[in-house]
Amino acid sequence: MSEVRELAFKAGELDAADELGELRGKFVLDEVVYLDGNSLGALPVGVPGHVDDVVRRQWGSLRIRSWGESGWWTAPERIGDRIAPLVGAAAGQIVVGDSTSVNVFKALVAAVRMAGAGAGAGAGVGVGAGRDEILVDATTFPTDGYIAGSAARMTGCSLRPVTPAEVPGALSDRTAAVLLNHVDYRTGRLHDLPGLTAAVHEAGAYAVWDLCHSAGALPVGLDEHGVDLAVGCTYKYLNGGPGSPAYLYVRRDLQPRFDSPLPGWNSHAEPFGMRPEYTPAPGALRGRVGTPDILSMLALEAALEVWDGVTIESVRAKSLALTDFFLECVAAYVPEGRVESLTPGAHTERGSQVALRCPRAGDVMKRLIENGVVGDFRHPDVLRFGFTPLYVGFGDVERAGRVLGEVLT
Ligand SMILES: Cc1ncc(COP(=O)(O)O)c(C=O)c1O
């Protein structure tokens, strides 16, 4: 058998054995191989009808009554509770709203405030005054770095960019908080959330994790690993739609000390009391700010229905099989030396994407898209391919590898 026929045959066998294969029917897709779900997830079929109902009936007919009768007011916590099991959190610790950038700001400033409070209850050991340094992932998605810089200026801290691997050596009794990414947006490298969180706690500091590239793709285990605060977006592996609201996790025992830098009226203990003085609501509600963006939020809620009956463990198993198979196809189809994988080979270090360094990557991605394979390009020389196990199949993967080989030959 030729190599092409062999890999196509293998793809067919893998697709036939794929327990998640039928979930593809829950998404609006065409014959394009869509490997950009790590940027914008595909549209779940149930969303348009639900949004239509929200607009026409809830807004159009019920109007203001929908804040109560249609559950608009409580949507941020309700949808947070729907996301919670996907990131290993018990209910009551996540609120949905705002962008990831805004939630990074809330979480990081709140973490520094907790560290400065000297109570020591959160991380368990010796937190106190004199902590004046924030560590930030030097390889982070830019927005986290910009926001961390501003948070540092506001709180009188210095900001120290370090790679995640350097974090244990950089921690000291000056460290207030550490902002890290679970999966690197460029390389797809999965960082050691349990180990790094434990190291941060050992130093008496607080760990804030950005889950944008891991939530919905692999188990996170927020509660199990004692993460303090976490944020993430919902438009990638959670398929919430363009600009769908992000979320904020505040560990239950830290909630009484969560002092939001954006204490809007929605997080007030008595929002309709219209009081001049601020009294924070109890629980995860403290992470809210202003009026929730209901249309996006309820589109997200409908999108999350595709997860009913799906375990994140099964998604992870398929994700690893997809990325393994893609690397196998690339090795078989792409001429030697034309691409270099930036994504770790070890499963323990791999998220749900494969990043290939390639000369003239922008042009190569354009050709791929013209030929029905959609990934994305990250400056200056990276081809990114995201694998969403809910709707990407092994046949897609074989085709993507084959087309990449043709483009690069
Ligand atoms: C890791 C990471 N953090 C933060 C962001 C920014 O999110 P937002 O635009 O929702 O603020 C992104 C966007 O892709 C991201 O990948």
Short mmCIF file of C-alpha atoms and ligand atoms in Angstrom, two decimals:
data_model
loop_
_atom_site.label_atom_id
_atom_site.label_comp_id
_atom_site.label_asym_id
_atom_site.label_seq_id
_atom_site.Cartn_x
_atom_site.Cartn_y
_atom_site.Cartn_z
CA MET A 1 0.00 0.00 0.00
CA SER A 2 1.25 3.52 -0.70
CA GLU A 3 1.84 5.80 2.27
CA VAL A 4 -1.23 7.89 1.39
CA ARG A 5 -3.47 4.85 1.20
CA GLU A 6 -2.04 3.46 4.41
CA LEU A 7 -2.68 6.66 6.39
CA ALA A 8 -6.10 7.16 4.82
CA PHE A 9 -6.96 3.58 5.81
CA LYS A 10 -5.71 4.17 9.34
CA ALA A 11 -7.79 7.37 9.55
CA GLY A 12 -10.87 5.39 8.52
CA GLU A 13 -10.24 2.82 11.22
CA LEU A 14 -9.66 5.46 13.88
CA ASP A 15 -12.84 7.29 12.85
CA ALA A 16 -14.84 4.08 12.98
CA ALA A 17 -13.67 3.43 16.55
CA ASP A 18 -14.17 7.04 17.68
CA GLU A 19 -16.75 7.21 20.46
CA LEU A 20 -17.06 10.98 20.09
CA GLY A 21 -17.42 10.84 16.29
CA GLU A 22 -21.16 11.40 16.25
CA LEU A 23 -20.82 14.70 18.14
CA ARG A 24 -19.70 16.30 14.88
CA GLY A 25 -23.38 16.29 13.90
CA LYS A 26 -24.03 18.75 16.71
CA PHE A 27 -22.03 21.44 14.86
CA VAL A 28 -22.58 23.47 11.71
CA LEU A 29 -19.68 22.36 9.52
CA ASP A 30 -18.96 21.81 5.84
CA GLU A 31 -16.29 19.96 3.89
CA VAL A 32 -13.57 22.34 5.08
CA VAL A 33 -11.09 20.82 7.55
CA TYR A 34 -11.49 23.21 10.45
CA LEU A 35 -8.40 23.26 12.64
CA ASP A 36 -8.91 26.72 14.09
CA GLY A 37 -11.16 25.84 17.01
CA ASN A 38 -8.34 27.01 19.29
CA SER A 39 -9.14 30.50 18.01
CA LEU A 40 -12.88 30.40 17.29
CA GLY A 41 -14.86 27.23 17.96
CA ALA A 42 -17.45 26.07 15.41
CA LEU A 43 -21.15 26.90 15.76
CA PRO A 44 -23.25 24.31 17.64
CA VAL A 45 -26.50 23.64 15.79
CA GLY A 46 -28.68 24.52 18.79
CA VAL A 47 -27.39 28.07 19.12
CA PRO A 48 -29.23 29.95 16.34
CA GLY A 49 -32.68 28.74 17.46
CA HIS A 50 -31.93 29.60 21.07
CA VAL A 51 -30.61 33.06 20.23
CA ASP A 52 -33.69 33.61 18.07
CA ASP A 53 -35.87 32.78 21.11
CA VAL A 54 -33.82 35.05 23.37
CA VAL A 55 -34.17 37.94 20.93
CA ARG A 56 -37.75 37.52 19.76
CA ARG A 57 -39.55 36.12 22.79
CA GLN A 58 -37.44 36.97 25.83
CA TRP A 59 -36.42 40.42 24.67
CA GLY A 60 -39.14 41.13 22.10
CA SER A 61 -42.16 40.00 24.12
CA LEU A 62 -41.21 39.67 27.75
CA ARG A 63 -38.86 42.64 27.65
CA ILE A 64 -37.77 43.71 31.15
CA ARG A 65 -39.55 40.75 32.74
CA SER A 66 -36.85 38.49 31.31
CA TRP A 67 -34.30 39.64 33.88
CA GLY A 68 -36.24 37.45 36.30
CA GLU A 69 -38.53 35.18 34.27
CA SER A 70 -35.94 34.18 31.68
CA GLY A 71 -33.14 33.92 34.22
CA TRP A 72 -31.07 36.74 32.75
CA TRP A 73 -29.95 38.16 36.07
CA THR A 74 -28.53 34.89 37.36
CA ALA A 75 -26.98 33.79 34.04
CA PRO A 76 -23.35 34.60 35.03
CA GLU A 77 -23.39 32.17 37.97
CA ARG A 78 -25.63 29.61 36.30
CA ILE A 79 -23.40 29.36 33.24
CA GLY A 80 -20.33 29.42 35.50
CA ASP A 81 -21.71 26.32 37.19
CA ARG A 82 -22.13 24.68 33.77
CA ILE A 83 -18.47 25.36 32.92
CA ALA A 84 -17.27 24.27 36.37
CA PRO A 85 -17.20 20.49 35.81
CA LEU A 86 -15.24 20.98 32.59
CA VAL A 87 -12.41 22.62 34.55
CA GLY A 88 -12.69 20.46 37.65
CA ALA A 89 -14.44 22.95 39.91
CA ALA A 90 -17.37 22.42 42.24
CA ALA A 91 -20.34 24.73 41.77
CA GLY A 92 -20.36 28.25 43.20
CA GLN A 93 -16.84 29.31 42.24
CA ILE A 94 -17.12 30.58 38.67
CA VAL A 95 -18.87 33.59 37.18
CA VAL A 96 -19.12 34.28 33.48
CA GLY A 97 -18.72 37.79 32.11
CA ASP A 98 -16.36 40.35 30.62
CA SER A 99 -13.36 39.42 28.50
CA THR A 100 -10.40 37.30 29.54
CA SER A 101 -8.29 40.44 29.63
CA VAL A 102 -10.63 42.08 32.14
CA ASN A 103 -10.76 38.92 34.25
CA VAL A 104 -6.95 38.68 34.27
CA PHE A 105 -6.97 42.18 35.72
CA LYS A 106 -9.55 41.34 38.40
CA ALA A 107 -7.82 38.10 39.36
CA LEU A 108 -4.28 39.42 39.47
CA VAL A 109 -5.03 42.58 41.42
CA ALA A 110 -7.19 40.60 43.83
CA ALA A 111 -4.36 38.06 44.27
CA VAL A 112 -1.86 40.81 45.07
CA ARG A 113 -4.32 42.35 47.52
CA MET A 114 -4.74 38.99 49.24
CA ALA A 115 -1.00 38.55 49.47
CA GLY A 116 -0.58 42.03 50.89
CA ALA A 117 -3.36 41.51 53.40
CA GLY A 118 -1.07 39.35 55.48
CA ALA A 119 -3.83 36.96 56.46
CA GLY A 120 -2.08 33.91 55.12
CA ALA A 121 -5.27 31.92 54.94
CA GLY A 122 -5.36 31.40 51.20
CA ALA A 123 -2.04 29.89 50.25
CA GLY A 124 -1.67 28.35 53.65
CA VAL A 125 1.75 29.64 54.57
CA GLY A 126 3.30 32.90 55.60
CA VAL A 127 1.62 35.40 53.27
CA GLY A 128 2.30 38.87 54.44
CA ALA A 129 3.37 42.41 53.81
CA GLY A 130 6.57 43.05 51.93
CA ARG A 131 5.41 41.00 48.99
CA ASP A 132 5.96 43.36 46.12
CA GLU A 133 6.68 41.25 43.08
CA ILE A 134 4.45 39.72 40.43
CA LEU A 135 5.84 36.95 38.25
CA VAL A 136 4.36 36.65 34.78
CA ASP A 137 4.82 34.01 32.13
CA ALA A 138 7.36 35.61 29.76
CA THR A 139 5.92 33.62 26.85
CA THR A 140 2.35 34.63 27.58
CA PHE A 141 -0.32 35.78 25.18
CA PRO A 142 0.41 39.51 25.06
CA THR A 143 -2.74 40.77 26.77
CA ASP A 144 -1.82 38.98 30.02
CA GLY A 145 1.59 40.66 30.01
CA TYR A 146 0.15 44.11 29.34
CA ILE A 147 -2.48 43.74 32.06
CA ALA A 148 0.06 42.33 34.52
CA GLY A 149 2.23 45.41 33.84
CA SER A 150 -0.65 47.71 34.64
CA ALA A 151 -1.65 45.65 37.72
CA ALA A 152 1.93 45.88 38.95
CA ARG A 153 2.02 49.68 38.53
CA MET A 154 -1.32 50.04 40.29
CA THR A 155 -0.38 47.89 43.25
CA GLY A 156 3.17 49.18 43.65
CA CYS A 157 4.69 45.83 42.67
CA SER A 158 7.48 45.14 40.25
CA LEU A 159 6.80 42.80 37.38
CA ARG A 160 9.21 40.04 36.54
CA PRO A 161 8.72 38.05 33.33
CA VAL A 162 10.01 34.47 33.62
CA THR A 163 9.31 31.32 31.66
CA PRO A 164 7.10 28.80 33.45
CA ALA A 165 10.13 26.51 33.85
CA GLU A 166 11.96 29.32 35.66
CA VAL A 167 9.12 30.00 38.09
CA PRO A 168 10.26 27.65 40.91
CA GLY A 169 13.71 29.29 40.94
CA ALA A 170 12.27 32.81 40.75
CA LEU A 171 9.83 32.49 43.66
CA SER A 172 10.81 34.19 46.88
CA ASP A 173 9.28 35.78 49.95
CA ARG A 174 8.81 38.86 47.79
CA THR A 175 6.45 37.08 45.39
CA ALA A 176 2.83 38.13 45.74
CA ALA A 177 1.26 36.46 42.73
CA VAL A 178 2.18 34.45 39.65
CA LEU A 179 0.27 34.64 36.37
CA LEU A 180 0.67 31.56 34.20
CA ASN A 181 -0.83 29.93 31.11
CA HIS A 182 -1.94 26.34 31.28
CA VAL A 183 -1.22 25.83 27.58
CA ASP A 184 1.06 28.13 25.60
CA TYR A 185 -0.89 29.81 22.79
CA ARG A 186 1.99 29.63 20.30
CA THR A 187 3.63 26.29 20.89
CA GLY A 188 0.78 24.28 22.37
CA ARG A 189 3.00 23.30 25.31
CA LEU A 190 1.05 22.16 28.39
CA HIS A 191 2.52 23.49 31.61
CA ASP A 192 2.59 21.65 34.92
CA LEU A 193 -0.38 23.25 36.70
CA PRO A 194 -0.29 20.98 39.78
CA GLY A 195 3.47 21.28 40.28
CA LEU A 196 3.71 25.01 39.64
CA THR A 197 0.68 25.78 41.81
CA ALA A 198 2.24 23.78 44.64
CA ALA A 199 5.55 25.64 44.22
CA VAL A 200 3.77 29.02 44.27
CA HIS A 201 1.94 28.03 47.46
CA GLU A 202 5.14 26.76 49.03
CA ALA A 203 6.55 30.27 48.54
CA GLY A 204 3.43 31.73 50.16
CA ALA A 205 2.16 33.38 46.98
CA TYR A 206 -1.00 33.09 44.88
CA ALA A 207 -1.34 31.34 41.53
CA VAL A 208 -3.51 32.79 38.77
CA TRP A 209 -3.97 30.53 35.74
CA ASP A 210 -5.10 31.48 32.24
CA LEU A 211 -7.03 28.48 30.90
CA CYS A 212 -7.89 29.85 27.43
CA HIS A 213 -6.13 27.02 25.63
CA SER A 214 -6.92 24.17 27.99
CA ALA A 215 -10.55 24.52 29.11
CA GLY A 216 -12.67 22.17 27.02
CA ALA A 217 -9.61 20.40 25.63
CA LEU A 218 -8.14 18.62 28.65
CA PRO A 219 -8.72 18.10 32.38
CA VAL A 220 -7.69 21.10 34.46
CA GLY A 221 -8.51 19.99 38.00
CA LEU A 222 -8.84 23.47 39.55
CA ASP A 223 -10.19 22.24 42.90
CA GLU A 224 -8.02 19.14 43.03
CA HIS A 225 -4.82 21.14 42.57
CA GLY A 226 -5.78 24.00 44.86
CA VAL A 227 -5.58 26.72 42.20
CA ASP A 228 -6.33 30.10 43.74
CA LEU A 229 -7.75 32.05 40.82
CA ALA A 230 -8.26 31.24 37.16
CA VAL A 231 -9.64 32.87 34.04
CA GLY A 232 -10.43 31.69 30.56
CA CYS A 233 -12.30 32.46 27.39
CA THR A 234 -15.29 30.55 26.03
CA TYR A 235 -14.95 31.14 22.29
CA LYS A 236 -12.27 28.51 21.66
CA TYR A 237 -12.85 24.92 22.83
CA LEU A 238 -16.14 25.88 24.52
CA ASN A 239 -17.61 27.12 21.21
CA GLY A 240 -19.42 30.11 22.72
CA GLY A 241 -19.13 32.29 19.60
CA PRO A 242 -17.15 35.37 18.62
CA GLY A 243 -16.46 37.53 21.66
CA SER A 244 -18.47 35.29 23.98
CA PRO A 245 -17.91 36.21 27.63
CA ALA A 246 -14.98 34.88 29.62
CA TYR A 247 -15.06 33.47 33.16
CA LEU A 248 -13.40 33.92 36.50
CA TYR A 249 -12.79 31.19 39.09
CA VAL A 250 -12.20 32.18 42.70
CA ARG A 251 -11.53 29.25 45.02
CA ARG A 252 -14.30 28.98 47.58
CA ASP A 253 -12.21 29.61 50.69
CA LEU A 254 -10.66 32.72 49.11
CA GLN A 255 -13.98 34.29 48.16
CA PRO A 256 -14.47 36.21 51.43
CA ARG A 257 -11.09 37.88 50.82
CA PHE A 258 -11.59 38.51 47.10
CA ASP A 259 -11.38 42.30 46.88
CA SER A 260 -12.27 43.12 43.29
CA PRO A 261 -10.53 46.08 41.66
CA LEU A 262 -13.73 46.50 39.61
CA PRO A 263 -16.47 46.47 42.24
CA GLY A 264 -19.44 47.20 40.02
CA TRP A 265 -23.03 47.26 41.15
CA ASN A 266 -23.64 43.68 39.93
CA SER A 267 -21.29 42.38 42.61
CA HIS A 268 -22.96 44.35 45.39
CA ALA A 269 -24.63 42.37 48.18
CA GLU A 270 -27.80 44.29 47.43
CA PRO A 271 -27.55 45.50 43.84
CA PHE A 272 -30.97 47.12 43.80
CA GLY A 273 -30.42 48.83 47.16
CA MET A 274 -28.62 51.58 45.19
CA ARG A 275 -26.44 52.38 48.17
CA PRO A 276 -23.56 54.82 47.92
CA GLU A 277 -21.26 52.53 49.88
CA TYR A 278 -20.04 49.24 48.46
CA THR A 279 -20.72 45.95 50.24
CA PRO A 280 -19.58 42.92 48.26
CA ALA A 281 -21.94 40.01 47.65
CA PRO A 282 -20.87 36.69 49.09
CA GLY A 283 -19.37 33.95 46.93
CA ALA A 284 -18.36 33.92 43.29
CA LEU A 285 -20.77 36.79 42.62
CA ARG A 286 -18.00 39.09 43.76
CA GLY A 287 -16.38 38.59 40.40
CA ARG A 288 -19.23 40.27 38.56
CA VAL A 289 -18.95 43.90 37.47
CA GLY A 290 -21.74 45.46 35.40
CA THR A 291 -24.79 44.37 33.42
CA PRO A 292 -24.09 41.01 31.76
CA ASP A 293 -23.95 40.81 27.96
CA ILE A 294 -27.04 38.64 27.76
CA LEU A 295 -27.13 37.86 24.04
CA SER A 296 -23.58 36.48 23.98
CA MET A 297 -24.00 34.85 27.33
CA LEU A 298 -27.13 32.95 26.40
CA ALA A 299 -25.60 31.89 23.07
CA LEU A 300 -22.79 30.42 25.16
CA GLU A 301 -25.26 28.66 27.42
CA ALA A 302 -26.88 26.98 24.42
CA ALA A 303 -23.44 26.09 23.03
CA LEU A 304 -22.52 24.31 26.25
CA GLU A 305 -25.33 21.81 25.71
CA VAL A 306 -23.07 19.86 23.34
CA TRP A 307 -21.17 18.78 26.46
CA ASP A 308 -24.13 16.91 27.94
CA GLY A 309 -22.95 13.35 28.60
CA VAL A 310 -19.39 14.05 27.41
CA THR A 311 -16.47 13.62 29.79
CA ILE A 312 -13.39 15.79 29.57
CA GLU A 313 -11.29 12.62 29.96
CA SER A 314 -12.72 11.17 26.74
CA VAL A 315 -12.06 14.48 25.01
CA ARG A 316 -8.45 14.44 26.22
CA ALA A 317 -7.89 10.88 25.01
CA LYS A 318 -9.15 11.77 21.55
CA SER A 319 -7.23 15.04 21.49
CA LEU A 320 -3.95 13.21 22.10
CA ALA A 321 -4.81 10.62 19.46
CA LEU A 322 -5.58 13.42 16.96
CA THR A 323 -2.36 15.32 17.59
CA ASP A 324 -0.31 12.08 17.54
CA PHE A 325 -1.87 11.15 14.22
CA PHE A 326 -1.30 14.64 12.79
CA LEU A 327 2.38 14.49 13.71
CA GLU A 328 2.55 11.06 12.06
CA CYS A 329 0.93 12.41 8.87
CA VAL A 330 3.24 15.43 8.83
CA ALA A 331 6.28 13.17 9.17
CA ALA A 332 5.02 11.01 6.29
CA TYR A 333 3.79 13.69 3.89
CA VAL A 334 5.97 16.75 4.43
CA PRO A 335 9.43 16.69 2.87
CA GLU A 336 12.18 16.36 5.47
CA GLY A 337 13.37 19.64 7.00
CA ARG A 338 10.48 21.83 5.75
CA VAL A 339 8.79 22.20 9.14
CA GLU A 340 9.86 21.88 12.75
CA SER A 341 7.34 21.01 15.45
CA LEU A 342 7.31 23.41 18.40
CA THR A 343 4.80 21.21 20.19
CA PRO A 344 6.25 18.75 22.67
CA GLY A 345 6.14 15.07 21.75
CA ALA A 346 5.38 13.98 25.33
CA HIS A 347 1.68 13.72 26.07
CA THR A 348 2.21 15.22 29.51
CA GLU A 349 3.49 18.41 27.85
CA ARG A 350 1.06 18.73 24.96
CA GLY A 351 -2.17 20.70 24.76
CA SER A 352 -4.63 20.22 21.91
CA GLN A 353 -2.78 21.98 19.14
CA VAL A 354 0.26 21.40 16.99
CA ALA A 355 2.48 24.35 16.10
CA LEU A 356 4.88 23.99 13.21
CA ARG A 357 7.66 26.45 12.54
CA CYS A 358 7.95 26.98 8.83
CA PRO A 359 9.58 29.58 6.56
CA ARG A 360 7.02 31.91 4.93
CA ALA A 361 4.37 30.50 7.26
CA GLY A 362 1.88 33.29 6.39
CA ASP A 363 1.92 32.36 2.68
CA VAL A 364 1.79 28.66 3.49
CA MET A 365 -1.31 29.14 5.65
CA LYS A 366 -2.97 31.13 2.86
CA ARG A 367 -2.39 28.21 0.46
CA LEU A 368 -3.72 25.75 3.01
CA ILE A 369 -6.89 27.78 3.47
CA GLU A 370 -7.34 28.01 -0.33
CA ASN A 371 -7.14 24.22 -0.33
CA GLY A 372 -9.77 23.70 2.34
CA VAL A 373 -7.60 23.34 5.45
CA VAL A 374 -8.12 26.13 7.97
CA GLY A 375 -5.51 26.67 10.66
CA ASP A 376 -3.88 29.95 11.58
CA PHE A 377 -0.62 31.80 11.39
CA ARG A 378 1.18 33.34 14.33
CA HIS A 379 3.86 35.89 13.74
CA PRO A 380 6.60 35.44 12.62
CA ASP A 381 6.86 31.84 11.41
CA VAL A 382 4.34 29.56 13.11
CA LEU A 383 1.55 27.47 11.57
CA ARG A 384 -0.99 26.60 14.26
CA PHE A 385 -3.42 23.71 14.02
CA GLY A 386 -6.01 23.30 16.76
CA PHE A 387 -7.76 19.96 17.27
CA THR A 388 -11.23 20.14 18.77
CA PRO A 389 -12.15 16.55 19.62
CA LEU A 390 -15.88 17.28 19.57
CA TYR A 391 -15.89 17.84 15.81
CA VAL A 392 -12.51 17.06 14.26
CA GLY A 393 -12.07 13.53 12.91
CA PHE A 394 -9.06 11.47 11.91
CA GLY A 395 -9.98 11.76 8.23
CA ASP A 396 -9.72 15.55 8.63
CA VAL A 397 -6.29 15.11 10.16
CA GLU A 398 -5.03 12.90 7.34
CA ARG A 399 -6.30 15.38 4.76
CA ALA A 400 -4.69 18.32 6.56
CA GLY A 401 -1.32 16.54 6.67
CA ARG A 402 -1.60 15.55 3.01
CA VAL A 403 -2.52 19.06 1.84
CA LEU A 404 0.31 20.52 3.92
CA GLY A 405 2.69 18.08 2.26
CA GLU A 406 1.42 19.11 -1.20
CA VAL A 407 1.75 22.81 -0.41
CA LEU A 408 5.29 22.37 0.85
CA THR A 409 6.48 20.09 -1.94
C1 LIG B 1 -4.07 32.73 26.41
C2 LIG B 1 -4.95 33.90 26.10
N1 LIG B 1 -5.19 34.81 27.05
C3 LIG B 1 -5.96 35.88 26.81
C4 LIG B 1 -6.56 36.08 25.57
C5 LIG B 1 -7.37 37.31 25.32
O1 LIG B 1 -8.68 37.13 25.58
P1 LIG B 1 -9.76 38.30 25.43
O2 LIG B 1 -9.63 38.83 24.05
O3 LIG B 1 -11.05 37.58 25.66
O4 LIG B 1 -9.51 39.33 26.45
C6 LIG B 1 -6.36 35.12 24.56
C7 LIG B 1 -7.01 35.30 23.26
O5 LIG B 1 -6.90 34.53 22.34
C8 LIG B 1 -5.53 34.02 24.83
O6 LIG B 1 -5.28 33.11 23.89
#
